[in-house]
Amino acid sequence: MDIVKESVQTIKGIGPKKARLLGKVGVYTLQDAIDYFPRDYEIHPGVTDIVDIRKGEFVSLSVKFQGRPQVLRKHKNMSILRWTAKDDTGSIVCVWFNQPYRANQYKVGVPYYIYGKAEFSYGGIQIHNPLVKEYVREIHNQCQIIPVYSLVEGLTQKDFKNLIGQALNRTEKGIEDELPSIVRERFKLADKGYSLYNIHFPKHQQALEWSRRRLVFEELFSIQMALYAIKEKFGTDNQGLIFQWDNKKMDKFIKDLPFALTGAQKRVVGEILEDLRKETPMNRLVYGDVGSGKTIVAAIALYAAVMAGYQGVLMAPTEILARQHYETLKTLLEGCGIHISLLIGGMDNKTKDQIKDNLSQGVVDVIIATHAVLQEDVQFNNLGLVITDEQHRFGVRQRATIAQKGNNDPHMLVMSATPIPRTLALIFYGDLDISLIDELPPGRKPVKTYHVPASMRNRIYGFIRKQTMLGYQTYMVCPSIEESDKIAVQSAVELYDELSSGPLKGLRLGLLHGKMNPVEKSCVMKKFEEGDIDVLISTTVIEVGVNVANANLMIIENADRFGLGQLHQLRGRVGRSNSQAYCILIADTKSSKAKERMDIMVRSNNGFEISQKDLELRGPGEFLGVRQHGLPEFKIANLIRDMDILKEVQTAAQWILELRDTGLKNSILEKAYNKFSHKLEEITLN
Ligand code: ADP
Ligand code: MG
């Protein structure tokens, strides 16, 4: 058996009881033990000669105790132990308060390390309550960096050090270096064995830094290569498509839109149209904050595709959003003679079959769809453009699957309002070109956001009534982790019942949640869009994309249960016209962290800033929804601190992809694929 897979119980000092405790932190094998990196380090400076000590300094000394310890009893509850210690250059006095047992703990004439703050008194040097350690030859004269591990109850730092130290010794030869040697050489990365040893037991500060850099590099590199490998596996190797169209018609189309494009929209449209004319398939991310007007950009790209003689698909993550896009795009495109259809799971089979036929025969030019379009029996005649909206909801594999439905490599455009922090964007979209819509349509005012405790409910209801009287509409959202979350549905239903018979009696209330069937859902949405519902009580099914400009009040129940990115998305449902919009976050925040999160929402309307703060406060694990989406938790990389290393990793990954030695390149990709693909294919960023 692989030595690294042996149980921790094979280590001296680890019996069944300790093994069980280690299991609580996921440490079962020697490999797990080695990968259990220190949470922090205690740094003790190098050993100083007594003659060199300066006043007030913290020092490590290598000394022997001299003569008999002296115990003074001041009064009943106070004892002072003084003991002289010497090195070759001088002597000091160690002083312990109320620790008389120290007198029996150490032996005269035996070398020890002591550590503490040097005080000068009565002409001599004293160290109060020094730490004393046994002398170990190797660390003499060197700074000591002591690992600090996250503990479980019942285990000590010493247990971990013992376990990991032995595990390292035992597995020295059995650990595989996952970094290809060419990468290691070119980026001057430390050896794996060295790094593992020094991440746990650093010889010195520099060794720790080298080791950490190397291990972070390895971790990020493996994930990056795995993502590339997935794309290579599912991507086609065909050539791209050169789109050609009538510029005059395009100009007219843009001129006839119901509004003038913003400067940012114009720029982004320009970038996209330029890509579409090239043979290299477009691979572009359009990032624009909620309400910045991404849909219209998609419409223009689709128009170009159809004029060039190709079919286009726009994928949306929810049926509600797909329907809404369908309605919007129909009014924009149908007038130009473009045949546009909707394909969603909730349709009956007969309709679906008809649409699939039309698609494969090329009768349909543009299809707006949910995941339903990914199914195998959906075929295109000549797919040329794939757009995914709110693309963070689609996994890497899903994007690749749709790309394969084209005869050649279709142009790909992904649109997102979920501002993921730069580091993550680089990992996930490393190979994408990015277009930014960094401007809102003219006249938009920032949404005014308030954080209030639940006790202010009655005032909130009063505010809803007031807004309704003014002719505006309101969203009320109950938390859920996933759309189908039972508890959220229940709380939305209860809130609806309570409000309609009580505080909001007389208003027209609507209820929307994931458990309703698609027909019911779209019926409620339609009523809300047409202004026949004043207050829509819902789960987060309305989170992404929904666009009802007349709604300008968003109330979020238990707001502290949402991620900040999600809150920002929800808030983005309002403020879509030029009237002042409001967002009220109801949360009885107990922890200061929760309060801080709410404060960020109140202060900032900038999605990018919000996501960065969220990442800092929650940590990358939770940010990515590790448990829900299965992204491997980073063992050592810190996505905030390790930006520089990530940049190098991406240079390295790109270099590998371009290697002439395809055998080497493929073996690297294959390895990364085998290690991570099962975890990465379905991840979505949330
Ligand atoms: P998002 O980027 O969140 O997807 P949408 O595409 O839904 O935003 O656009 C938000 C709203 O702004 C829509 O009602 C849309 O019609 C409108 N809109 C988009 N671009 C402009 C513009 N240049 N001028 C005025 N209104 C615009
Ligand atoms: Mg949108």
PDB file of C-alpha atoms in Angstrom, residues 62 65 71 76 132 178 215 295 309 315 327 356 361 391 421 435 441 524 538 637 666:
ATOM      1  CA  SER A  62      21.123  28.913  25.540  1.00  0.00           C
ATOM      2  CA  PHE A  65      21.339  26.805  35.587  1.00  0.00           C
ATOM      3  CA  VAL A  71      12.768  30.714  47.045  1.00  0.00           C
ATOM      4  CA  LYS A  76       1.084  33.565  52.241  1.00  0.00           C
ATOM      5  CA  VAL A 132      12.244  26.957  29.275  1.00  0.00           C
ATOM      6  CA  GLU A 178       2.610  17.277  -8.428  1.00  0.00           C
ATOM      7  CA  LEU A 215       2.749  24.865  -1.826  1.00  0.00           C
ATOM      8  CA  THR A 295     -29.647  42.163 -22.062  1.00  0.00           C
ATOM      9  CA  GLY A 309     -26.603  33.231 -41.198  1.00  0.00           C
ATOM     10  CA  MET A 315     -29.190  30.400 -21.779  1.00  0.00           C
ATOM     11  CA  GLU A 327     -40.440  38.492 -24.096  1.00  0.00           C
ATOM     12  CA  LYS A 356     -36.473  20.904 -31.283  1.00  0.00           C
ATOM     13  CA  GLN A 361     -33.951  22.274 -39.295  1.00  0.00           C
ATOM     14  CA  GLN A 391     -23.130  32.700 -16.115  1.00  0.00           C
ATOM     15  CA  PRO A 421     -13.336  38.911  -6.619  1.00  0.00           C
ATOM     16  CA  SER A 435     -15.693  43.542 -21.088  1.00  0.00           C
ATOM     17  CA  PRO A 441     -28.284  53.969 -17.744  1.00  0.00           C
ATOM     18  CA  VAL A 524     -47.791  35.410 -11.043  1.00  0.00           C
ATOM     19  CA  SER A 538     -41.237  35.337  -2.763  1.00  0.00           C
ATOM     20  CA  ALA A 637      -3.802  29.280  -0.694  1.00  0.00           C
ATOM     21  CA  ASN A 666      -1.159  16.186 -22.217  1.00  0.00           C
TER      22      ASN A 666
END
